[in-house]
CSV table of C-alpha atoms in Angstrom, one decimal:
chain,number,residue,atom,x,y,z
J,1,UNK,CA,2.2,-29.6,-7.1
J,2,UNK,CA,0.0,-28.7,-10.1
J,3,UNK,CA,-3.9,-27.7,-9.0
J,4,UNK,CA,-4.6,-27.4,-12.6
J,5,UNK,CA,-3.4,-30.7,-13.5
J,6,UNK,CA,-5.1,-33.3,-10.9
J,7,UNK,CA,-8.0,-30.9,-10.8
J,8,UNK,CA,-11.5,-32.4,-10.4
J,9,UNK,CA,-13.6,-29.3,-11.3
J,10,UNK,CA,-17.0,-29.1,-10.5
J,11,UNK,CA,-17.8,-25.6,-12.2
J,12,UNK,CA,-17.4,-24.1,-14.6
J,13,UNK,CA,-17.0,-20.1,-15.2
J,14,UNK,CA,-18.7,-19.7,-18.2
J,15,UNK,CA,-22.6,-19.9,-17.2
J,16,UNK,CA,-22.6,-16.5,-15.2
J,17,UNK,CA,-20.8,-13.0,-15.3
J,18,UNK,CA,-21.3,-9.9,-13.6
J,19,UNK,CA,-19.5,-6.3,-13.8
J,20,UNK,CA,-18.0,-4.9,-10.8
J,21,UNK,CA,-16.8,-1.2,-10.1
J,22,UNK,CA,-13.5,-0.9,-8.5
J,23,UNK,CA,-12.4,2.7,-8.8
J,24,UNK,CA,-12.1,3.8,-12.4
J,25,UNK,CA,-12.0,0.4,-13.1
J,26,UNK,CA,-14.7,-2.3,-14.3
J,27,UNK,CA,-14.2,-6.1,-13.6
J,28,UNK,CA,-15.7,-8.7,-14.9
J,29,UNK,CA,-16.3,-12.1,-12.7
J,30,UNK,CA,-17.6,-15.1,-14.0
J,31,UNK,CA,-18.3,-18.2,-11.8
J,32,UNK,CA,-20.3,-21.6,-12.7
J,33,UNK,CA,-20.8,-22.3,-9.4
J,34,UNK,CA,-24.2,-20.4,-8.5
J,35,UNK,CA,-23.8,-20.9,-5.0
J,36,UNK,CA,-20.6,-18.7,-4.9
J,37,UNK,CA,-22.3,-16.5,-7.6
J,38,UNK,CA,-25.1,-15.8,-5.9
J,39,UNK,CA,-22.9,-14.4,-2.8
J,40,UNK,CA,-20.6,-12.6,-4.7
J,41,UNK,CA,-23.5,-10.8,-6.3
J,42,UNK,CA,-24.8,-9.9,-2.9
J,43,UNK,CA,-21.9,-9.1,-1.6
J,44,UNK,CA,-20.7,-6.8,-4.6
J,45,UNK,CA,-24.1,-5.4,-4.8
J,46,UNK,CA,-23.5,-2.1,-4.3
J,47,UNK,CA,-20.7,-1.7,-7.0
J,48,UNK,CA,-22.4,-3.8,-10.2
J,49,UNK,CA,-22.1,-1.8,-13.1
J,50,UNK,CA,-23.0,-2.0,-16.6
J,51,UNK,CA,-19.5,-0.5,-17.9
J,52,UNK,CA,-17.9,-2.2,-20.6
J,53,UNK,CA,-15.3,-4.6,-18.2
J,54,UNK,CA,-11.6,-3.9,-18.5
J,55,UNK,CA,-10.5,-7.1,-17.0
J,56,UNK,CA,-12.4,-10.6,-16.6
J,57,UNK,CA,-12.1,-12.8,-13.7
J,58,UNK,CA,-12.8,-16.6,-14.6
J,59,UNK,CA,-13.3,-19.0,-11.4
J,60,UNK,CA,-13.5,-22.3,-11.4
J,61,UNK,CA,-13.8,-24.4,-8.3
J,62,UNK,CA,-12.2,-27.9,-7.8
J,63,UNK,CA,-12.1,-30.7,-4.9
J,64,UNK,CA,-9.1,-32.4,-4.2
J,65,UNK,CA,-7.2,-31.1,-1.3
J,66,UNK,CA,-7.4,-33.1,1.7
J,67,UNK,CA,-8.3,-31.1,5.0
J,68,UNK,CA,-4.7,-31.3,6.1
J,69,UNK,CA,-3.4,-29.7,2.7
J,70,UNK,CA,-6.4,-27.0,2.7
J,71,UNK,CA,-4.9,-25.9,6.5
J,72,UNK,CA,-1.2,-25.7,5.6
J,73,UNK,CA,-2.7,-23.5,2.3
J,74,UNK,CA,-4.2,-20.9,4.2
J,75,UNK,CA,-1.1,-18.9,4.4
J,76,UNK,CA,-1.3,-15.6,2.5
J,77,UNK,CA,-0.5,-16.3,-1.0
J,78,UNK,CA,2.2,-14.4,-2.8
J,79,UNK,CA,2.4,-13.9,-6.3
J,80,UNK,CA,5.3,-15.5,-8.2
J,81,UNK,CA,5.3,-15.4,-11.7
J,82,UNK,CA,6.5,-18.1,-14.1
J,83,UNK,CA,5.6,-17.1,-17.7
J,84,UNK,CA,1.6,-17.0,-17.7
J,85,UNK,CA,0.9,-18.5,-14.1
J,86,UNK,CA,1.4,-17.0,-10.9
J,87,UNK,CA,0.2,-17.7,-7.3
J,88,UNK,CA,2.2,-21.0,-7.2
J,89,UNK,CA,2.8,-20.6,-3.3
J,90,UNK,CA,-0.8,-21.6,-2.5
J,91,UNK,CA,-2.1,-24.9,-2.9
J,92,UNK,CA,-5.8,-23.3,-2.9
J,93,UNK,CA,-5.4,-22.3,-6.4
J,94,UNK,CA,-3.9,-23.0,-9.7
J,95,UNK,CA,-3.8,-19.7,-11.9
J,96,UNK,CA,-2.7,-18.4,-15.6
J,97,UNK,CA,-3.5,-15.3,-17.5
J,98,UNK,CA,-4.5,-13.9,-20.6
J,99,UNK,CA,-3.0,-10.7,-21.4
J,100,UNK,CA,-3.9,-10.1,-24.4
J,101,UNK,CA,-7.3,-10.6,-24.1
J,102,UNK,CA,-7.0,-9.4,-20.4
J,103,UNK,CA,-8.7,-12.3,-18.4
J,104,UNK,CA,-7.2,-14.0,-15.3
J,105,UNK,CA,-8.6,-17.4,-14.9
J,106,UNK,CA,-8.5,-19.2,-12.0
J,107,UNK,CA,-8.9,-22.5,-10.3
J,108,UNK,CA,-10.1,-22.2,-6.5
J,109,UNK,CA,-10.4,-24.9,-4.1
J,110,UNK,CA,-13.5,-25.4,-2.4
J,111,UNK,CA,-13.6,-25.2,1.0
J,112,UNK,CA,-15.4,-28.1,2.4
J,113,UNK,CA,-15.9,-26.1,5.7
J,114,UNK,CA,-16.8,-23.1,4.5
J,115,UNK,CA,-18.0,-23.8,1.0
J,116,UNK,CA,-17.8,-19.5,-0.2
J,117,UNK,CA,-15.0,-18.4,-1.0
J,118,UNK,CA,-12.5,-17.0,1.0
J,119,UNK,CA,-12.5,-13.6,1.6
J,120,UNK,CA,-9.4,-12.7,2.2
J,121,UNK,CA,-9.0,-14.7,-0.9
J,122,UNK,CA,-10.9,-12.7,-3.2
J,123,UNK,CA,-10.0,-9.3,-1.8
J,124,UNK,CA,-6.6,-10.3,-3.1
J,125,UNK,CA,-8.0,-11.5,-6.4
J,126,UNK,CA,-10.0,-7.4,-6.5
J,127,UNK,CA,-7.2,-5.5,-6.3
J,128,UNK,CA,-4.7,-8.0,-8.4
J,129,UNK,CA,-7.8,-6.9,-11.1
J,130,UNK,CA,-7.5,-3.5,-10.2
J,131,UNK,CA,-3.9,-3.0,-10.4
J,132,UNK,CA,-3.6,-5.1,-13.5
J,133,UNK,CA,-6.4,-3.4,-15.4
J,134,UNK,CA,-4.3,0.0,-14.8
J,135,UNK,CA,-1.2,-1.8,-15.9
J,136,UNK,CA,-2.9,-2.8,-19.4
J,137,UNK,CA,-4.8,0.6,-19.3
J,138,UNK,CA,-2.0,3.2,-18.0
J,139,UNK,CA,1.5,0.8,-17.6
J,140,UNK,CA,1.0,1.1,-14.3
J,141,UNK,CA,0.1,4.0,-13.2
J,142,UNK,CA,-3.0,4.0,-11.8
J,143,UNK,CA,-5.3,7.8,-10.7
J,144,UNK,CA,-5.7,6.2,-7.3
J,145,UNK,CA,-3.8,3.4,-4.5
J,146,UNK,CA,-5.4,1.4,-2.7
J,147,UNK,CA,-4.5,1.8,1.3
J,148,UNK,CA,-5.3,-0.4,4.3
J,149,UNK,CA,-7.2,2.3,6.1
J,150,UNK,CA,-11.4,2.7,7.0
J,151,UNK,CA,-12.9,5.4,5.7
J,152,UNK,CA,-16.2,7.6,7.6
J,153,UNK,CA,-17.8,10.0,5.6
J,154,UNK,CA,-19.0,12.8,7.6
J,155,UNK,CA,-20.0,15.9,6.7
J,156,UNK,CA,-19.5,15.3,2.8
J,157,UNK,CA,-15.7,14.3,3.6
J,158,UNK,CA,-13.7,11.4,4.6
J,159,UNK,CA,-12.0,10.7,7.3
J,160,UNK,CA,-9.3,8.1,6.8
J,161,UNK,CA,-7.9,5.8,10.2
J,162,UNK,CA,-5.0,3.6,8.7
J,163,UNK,CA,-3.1,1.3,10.1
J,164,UNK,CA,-1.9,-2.3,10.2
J,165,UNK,CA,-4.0,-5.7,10.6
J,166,UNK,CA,-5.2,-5.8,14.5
J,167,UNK,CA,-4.6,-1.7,14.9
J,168,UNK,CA,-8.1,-1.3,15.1
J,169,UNK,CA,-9.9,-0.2,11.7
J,170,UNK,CA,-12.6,-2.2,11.8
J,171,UNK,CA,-13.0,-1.2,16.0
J,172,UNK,CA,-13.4,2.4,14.4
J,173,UNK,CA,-16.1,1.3,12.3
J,174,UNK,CA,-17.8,-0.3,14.5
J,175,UNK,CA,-18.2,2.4,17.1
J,176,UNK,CA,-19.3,5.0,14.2
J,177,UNK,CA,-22.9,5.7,15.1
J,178,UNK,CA,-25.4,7.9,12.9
J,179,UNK,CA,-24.0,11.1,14.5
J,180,UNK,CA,-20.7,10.3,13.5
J,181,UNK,CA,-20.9,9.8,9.7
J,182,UNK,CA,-20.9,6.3,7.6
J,183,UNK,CA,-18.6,3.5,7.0
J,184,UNK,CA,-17.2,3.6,3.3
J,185,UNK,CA,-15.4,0.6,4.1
J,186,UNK,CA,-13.5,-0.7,7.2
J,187,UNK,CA,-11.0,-2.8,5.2
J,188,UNK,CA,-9.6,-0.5,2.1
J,189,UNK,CA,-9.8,2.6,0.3
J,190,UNK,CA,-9.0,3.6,-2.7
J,191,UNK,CA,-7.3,7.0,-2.5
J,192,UNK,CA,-6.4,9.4,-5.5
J,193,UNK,CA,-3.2,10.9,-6.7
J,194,UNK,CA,-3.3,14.9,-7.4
J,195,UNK,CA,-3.7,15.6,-10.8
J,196,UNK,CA,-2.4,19.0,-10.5
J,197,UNK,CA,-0.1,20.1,-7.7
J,198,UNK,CA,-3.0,21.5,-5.9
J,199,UNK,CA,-5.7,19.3,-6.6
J,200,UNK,CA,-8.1,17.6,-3.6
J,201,UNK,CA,-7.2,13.9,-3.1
J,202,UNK,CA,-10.4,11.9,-3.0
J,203,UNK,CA,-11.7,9.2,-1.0
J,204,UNK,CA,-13.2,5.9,-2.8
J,205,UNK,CA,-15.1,3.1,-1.6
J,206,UNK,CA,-15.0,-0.5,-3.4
J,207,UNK,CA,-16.2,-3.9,-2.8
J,208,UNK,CA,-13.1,-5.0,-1.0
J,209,UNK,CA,-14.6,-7.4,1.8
J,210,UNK,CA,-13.4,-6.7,5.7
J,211,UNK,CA,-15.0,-7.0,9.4
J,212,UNK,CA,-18.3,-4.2,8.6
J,213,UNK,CA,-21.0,-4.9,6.5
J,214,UNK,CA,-21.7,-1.6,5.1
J,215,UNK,CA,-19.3,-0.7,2.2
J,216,UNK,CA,-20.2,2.3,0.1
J,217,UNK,CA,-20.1,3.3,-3.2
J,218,UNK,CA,-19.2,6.7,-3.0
J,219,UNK,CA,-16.5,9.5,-3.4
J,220,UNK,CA,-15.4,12.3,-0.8
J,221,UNK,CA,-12.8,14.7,-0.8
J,222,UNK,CA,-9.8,13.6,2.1
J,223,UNK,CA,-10.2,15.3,5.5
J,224,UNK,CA,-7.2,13.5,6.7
J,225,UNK,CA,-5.5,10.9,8.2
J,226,UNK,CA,-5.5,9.7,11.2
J,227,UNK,CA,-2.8,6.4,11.8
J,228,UNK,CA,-4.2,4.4,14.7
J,229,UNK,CA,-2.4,3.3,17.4
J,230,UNK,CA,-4.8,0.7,20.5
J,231,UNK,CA,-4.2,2.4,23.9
J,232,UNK,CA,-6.2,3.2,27.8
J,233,UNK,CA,-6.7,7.0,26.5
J,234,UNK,CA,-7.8,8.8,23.9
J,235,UNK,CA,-5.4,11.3,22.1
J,236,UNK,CA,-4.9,12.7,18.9
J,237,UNK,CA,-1.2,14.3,18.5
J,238,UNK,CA,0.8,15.4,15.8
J,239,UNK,CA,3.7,13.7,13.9
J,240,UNK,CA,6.6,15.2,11.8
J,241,UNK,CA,6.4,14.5,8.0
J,242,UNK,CA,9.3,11.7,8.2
J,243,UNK,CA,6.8,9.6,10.6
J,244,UNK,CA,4.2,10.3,8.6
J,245,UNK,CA,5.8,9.0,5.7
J,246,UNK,CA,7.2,6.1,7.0
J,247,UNK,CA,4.2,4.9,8.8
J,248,UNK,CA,1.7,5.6,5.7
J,249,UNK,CA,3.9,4.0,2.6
J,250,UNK,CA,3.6,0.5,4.8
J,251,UNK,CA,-0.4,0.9,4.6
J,252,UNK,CA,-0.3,1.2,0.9
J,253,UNK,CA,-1.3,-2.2,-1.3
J,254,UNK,CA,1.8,-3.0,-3.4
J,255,UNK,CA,0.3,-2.9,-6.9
J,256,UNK,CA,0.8,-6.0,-7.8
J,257,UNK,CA,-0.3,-7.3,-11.8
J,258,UNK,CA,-0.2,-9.9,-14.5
J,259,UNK,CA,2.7,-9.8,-16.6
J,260,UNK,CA,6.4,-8.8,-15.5
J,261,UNK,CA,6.5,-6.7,-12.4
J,262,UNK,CA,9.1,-4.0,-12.1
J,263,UNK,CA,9.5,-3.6,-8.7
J,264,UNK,CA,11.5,-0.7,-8.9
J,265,UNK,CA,8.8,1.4,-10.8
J,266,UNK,CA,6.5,0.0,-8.1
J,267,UNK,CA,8.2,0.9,-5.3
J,268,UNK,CA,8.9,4.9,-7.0
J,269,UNK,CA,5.3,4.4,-7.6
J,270,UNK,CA,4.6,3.9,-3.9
J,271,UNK,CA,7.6,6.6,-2.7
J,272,UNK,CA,5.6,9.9,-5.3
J,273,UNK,CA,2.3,8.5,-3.7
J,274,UNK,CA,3.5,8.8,0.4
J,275,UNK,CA,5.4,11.9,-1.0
J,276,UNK,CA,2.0,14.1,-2.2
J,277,UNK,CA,-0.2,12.4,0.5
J,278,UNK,CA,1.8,13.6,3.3
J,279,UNK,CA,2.6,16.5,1.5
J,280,UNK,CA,-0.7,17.7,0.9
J,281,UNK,CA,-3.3,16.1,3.9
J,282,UNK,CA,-2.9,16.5,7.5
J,283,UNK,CA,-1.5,12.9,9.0
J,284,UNK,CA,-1.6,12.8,13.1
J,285,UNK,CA,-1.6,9.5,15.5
J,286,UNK,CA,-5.3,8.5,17.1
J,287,UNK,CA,-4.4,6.9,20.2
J,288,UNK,CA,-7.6,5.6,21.2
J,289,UNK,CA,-9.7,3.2,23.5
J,290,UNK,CA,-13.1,1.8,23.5
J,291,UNK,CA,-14.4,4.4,24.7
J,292,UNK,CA,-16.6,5.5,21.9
J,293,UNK,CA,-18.1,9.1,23.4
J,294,UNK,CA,-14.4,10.2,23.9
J,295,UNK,CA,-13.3,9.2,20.0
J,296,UNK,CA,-15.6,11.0,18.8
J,297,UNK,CA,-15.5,14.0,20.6
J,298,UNK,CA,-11.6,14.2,20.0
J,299,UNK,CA,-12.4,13.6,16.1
J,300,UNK,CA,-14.8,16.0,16.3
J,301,UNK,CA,-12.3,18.8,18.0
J,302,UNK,CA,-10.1,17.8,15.2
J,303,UNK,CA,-12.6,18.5,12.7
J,304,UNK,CA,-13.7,21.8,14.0
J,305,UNK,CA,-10.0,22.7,14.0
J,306,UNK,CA,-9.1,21.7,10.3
J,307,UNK,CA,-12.5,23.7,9.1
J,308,UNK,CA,-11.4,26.8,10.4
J,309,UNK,CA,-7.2,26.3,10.0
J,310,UNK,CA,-7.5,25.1,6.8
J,311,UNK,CA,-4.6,23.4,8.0
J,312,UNK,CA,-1.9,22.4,5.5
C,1,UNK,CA,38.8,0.8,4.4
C,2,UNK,CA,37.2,3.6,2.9
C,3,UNK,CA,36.8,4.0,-0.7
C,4,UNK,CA,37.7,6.5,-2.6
C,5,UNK,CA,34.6,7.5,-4.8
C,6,UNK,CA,31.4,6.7,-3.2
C,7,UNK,CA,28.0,6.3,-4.7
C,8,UNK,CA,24.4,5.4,-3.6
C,9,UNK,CA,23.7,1.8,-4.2
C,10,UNK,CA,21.7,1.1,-7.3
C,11,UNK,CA,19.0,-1.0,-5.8
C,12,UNK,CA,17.6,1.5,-3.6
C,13,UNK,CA,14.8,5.0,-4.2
C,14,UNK,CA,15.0,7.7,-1.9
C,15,UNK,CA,12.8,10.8,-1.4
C,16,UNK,CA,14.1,13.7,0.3
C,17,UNK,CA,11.5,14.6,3.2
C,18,UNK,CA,11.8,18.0,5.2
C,19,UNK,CA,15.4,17.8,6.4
C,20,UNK,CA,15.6,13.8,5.7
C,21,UNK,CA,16.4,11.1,3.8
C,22,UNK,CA,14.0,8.4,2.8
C,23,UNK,CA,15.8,5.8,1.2
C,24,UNK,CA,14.0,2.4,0.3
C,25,UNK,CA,15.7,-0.5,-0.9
C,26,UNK,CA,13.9,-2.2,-4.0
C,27,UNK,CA,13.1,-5.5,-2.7
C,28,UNK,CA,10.5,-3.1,-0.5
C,29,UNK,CA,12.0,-5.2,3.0
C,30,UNK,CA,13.7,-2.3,4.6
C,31,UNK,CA,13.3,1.6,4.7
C,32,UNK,CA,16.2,3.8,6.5
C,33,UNK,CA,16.1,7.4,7.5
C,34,UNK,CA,18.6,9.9,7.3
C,35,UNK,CA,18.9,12.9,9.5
C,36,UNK,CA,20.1,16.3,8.4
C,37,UNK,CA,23.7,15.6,8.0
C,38,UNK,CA,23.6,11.9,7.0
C,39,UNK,CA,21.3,13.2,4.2
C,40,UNK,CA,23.4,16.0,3.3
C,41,UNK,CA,26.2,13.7,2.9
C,42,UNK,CA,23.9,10.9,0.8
C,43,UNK,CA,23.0,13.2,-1.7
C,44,UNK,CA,26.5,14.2,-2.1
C,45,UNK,CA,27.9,10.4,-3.1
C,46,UNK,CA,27.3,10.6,-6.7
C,47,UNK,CA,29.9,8.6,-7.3
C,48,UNK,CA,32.7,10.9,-8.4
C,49,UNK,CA,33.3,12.6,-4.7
C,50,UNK,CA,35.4,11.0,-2.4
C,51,UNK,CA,35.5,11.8,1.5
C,52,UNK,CA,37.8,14.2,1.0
C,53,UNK,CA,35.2,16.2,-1.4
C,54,UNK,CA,32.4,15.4,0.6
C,55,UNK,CA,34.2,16.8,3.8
C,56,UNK,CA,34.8,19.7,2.3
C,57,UNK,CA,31.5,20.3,0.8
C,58,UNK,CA,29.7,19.8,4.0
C,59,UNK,CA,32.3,22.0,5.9
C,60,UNK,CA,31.2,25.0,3.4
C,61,UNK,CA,27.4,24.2,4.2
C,62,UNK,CA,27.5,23.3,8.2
C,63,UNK,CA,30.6,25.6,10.3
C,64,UNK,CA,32.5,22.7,11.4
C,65,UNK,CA,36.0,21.9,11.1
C,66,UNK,CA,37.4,19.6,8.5
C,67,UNK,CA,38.9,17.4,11.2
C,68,UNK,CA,36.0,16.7,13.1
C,69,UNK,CA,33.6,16.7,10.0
C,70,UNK,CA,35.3,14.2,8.3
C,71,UNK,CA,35.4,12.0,11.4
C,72,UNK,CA,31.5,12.1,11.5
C,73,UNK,CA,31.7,11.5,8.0
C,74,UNK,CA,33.4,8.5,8.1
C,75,UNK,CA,31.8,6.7,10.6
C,76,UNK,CA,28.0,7.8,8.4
C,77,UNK,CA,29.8,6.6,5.1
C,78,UNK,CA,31.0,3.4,7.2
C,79,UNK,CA,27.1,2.7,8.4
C,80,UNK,CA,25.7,3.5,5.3
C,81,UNK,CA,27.8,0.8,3.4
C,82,UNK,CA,27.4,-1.5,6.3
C,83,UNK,CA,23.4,-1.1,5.7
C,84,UNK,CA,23.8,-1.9,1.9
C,85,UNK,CA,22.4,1.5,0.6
C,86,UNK,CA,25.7,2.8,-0.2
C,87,UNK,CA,28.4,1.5,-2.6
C,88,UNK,CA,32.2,1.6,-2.6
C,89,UNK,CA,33.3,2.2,-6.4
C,90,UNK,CA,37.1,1.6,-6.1
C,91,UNK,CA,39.4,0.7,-2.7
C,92,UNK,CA,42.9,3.3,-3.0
C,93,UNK,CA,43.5,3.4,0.3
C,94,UNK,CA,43.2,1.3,3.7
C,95,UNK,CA,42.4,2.4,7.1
């Protein structure tokens, strides 16, 4: 099936653009439809930006999936690339690209029961943008991955709980109080690579979307990293470097861009990043409940502890 | 059947961690670890050592017997071609 052929569009992308901030990189999104628009703008509020964009975004939206075709297309899309038009494995979208003049234009169908757009949806379509602005910017090699993980920045640092869907990122965020610092994001974080061998790793928010409302802006040097794991108690307890590795490389976003992936350079990509996060930040296991006075207080013994080891 | 010269398989990366192995085959579906000696021995298949070369080697590093090194050798060389990481470069002699 061909979206882009059958397509009955209803928008255009042309009337109305804004810049968003993802990392060191600036997208561009335009969208006809001012509904959708107007929702992005609020919900990418806190990162518009005037930069110059290094990527464009075009959305259109179309009609013309019945309701049983939009519910077999909800599946997670994957991107296969056939010359200039990926994302064939969804029946939401139809999709080409540009790369010379470094726009991704797509066709999304409207949801007649939710008429926004998906979220999950358009995180994927931020951080194809952000990985594909790096790959026309640096081939691929971006200053910073993006990792499943929610970020609290306390004390002018971030603290990073990873882990997969389900494991309980946003449950962190939501039982972050005042006291206990601010949700960056409860979704994604962008996190740097050293730039010398004994550089700080930094924290970044961006706009990705997830289960919190509050997504900040902001930068903070990497506490550490805490990979949750849902249980009746509350523990934190160290792991060797080999589970550390293992466990954090599967929270990292597979860059994924426009043009010809080379999933070998990817995956070495992926391998150095593991290698100099575990190498350089403490990693342990937060076993943890509901209980939010007892999470706390055991991240805040942590805390106390890294201050004054300087652990690592 | 064990081959003769062994080498790591060309669609795989691997990061040495502490005392392992990482080694990550590039469709990104599966990751395997490798302990001390299983790592020791990876790092070794280069393709122009055999398991008679590799026994050696590792007898010089760990104080082991050639005998019962190159039994444990065998049966690691065995798994790790088994798992698809490793490669057999030419068959001289059967088992």
């Amino acid at each position: 099936m061909n979206p882009q052929a059958n397509a009955k569009h209803i928008s255009s992308f042309k009337n109305h653009t804004m810049r968003v901030q993802i990392g060191d990189i600036c997208c561009a999104i335009s969208c006809g439809d001012i509904s959708i628009f107007d929702g992005l703008q609020k919900l990418f509020n806190n990162f518009l930006t005037d930069q110059p964009a290094d990527i464009s975004i075009e959305l259109s939206v179309s009609e013309q999936l019945s309701p049983s075709e939009m519910e077999a297309s909800l599946s997670e899309m994957r991107y296969i690339h056939e010359g200039n038009h990926f994302l064939p494995t969804s029946r939401i979208i139809a999709s080409n690209y540009d790369l010379a003049n470094r726009t991704i234009s797509m066709c999304i169908e409207r949801n007649p029961g939710n008429p926004g757009l998906d979220l999950k949806l358009l995180n994927q379509l931020l951080y194809l943008a952000y990985y594909s602005a790096w790959k026309l910017r640096n081939n691929g090699n971006p200053r910073a991955l993006l990792v499943h993980a929610c970020g609290i920045l306390h004390n002018g640092k971030a603290l990073v709980f990873t882990g997969p869907s389900e494991a309980g990122k946003t449950t962190i965020a939501n039982l972050c109080r005042e006291q206990n610092g601010e949700v960056i994001n409860d979704e994604m974080l962008l996190i740097s690579r050293p730039e010398q061998h004994d550089s700080v790793l930094e924290v970044r928010g961006i706009p990705i979307i997830g289960g919190h409302p509050q997504r900040l802006n902001a930068t903070a040097p990497l506490s550490c990293i805490l990979l949750l794991k849902q249980s009746n108690k509350t523990r934190i307890r160290s792991i060797n470097r080999t589970e550390a590795y293992l466990r954090f490389i599967r929270q990292i976003i597979t860059p994924s861009y426009i043009g010809l992936i080379d999933k070998r350079s990817v995956l070495s990509l992926m391998a150095d990043f593991t290698d100099e996060v575990t190498g350089t930040i403490p990693i342990y296991e937060l076993e943890f409940s509901l209980d939010r006075e007892s999470l706390w207080w055991e991240i805040g013994k942590l805390e106390r502890a890294l201050e004054g080891e300087d652990i690592k | 059947m064990m081959a003769n010269r062994i080498a790591q398989a060309e669609n795989v990366i691997w990061r040495r961690i502490g005392d392992d192995v990482v080694v990550i085959k590039d469709d990104g579906q599966s990751i395997h670890v490798l302990n001390k000696t299983a790592a020791s021995i990876w790092e070794m298949c280069d393709g122009k050592c055999g398991i008679n070369e590799i026994t050696t080697r590792l007898c010089e590093r760990f104080d082991v017997s050639f005998e019962d090194a190159y039994a444990d050798v065998k049966e690691i060389l065995e798994k790790l071609i088994q798992t698809g990481i490793m490669n057999q470069i030419e068959k001289i002699r059967g088992n």
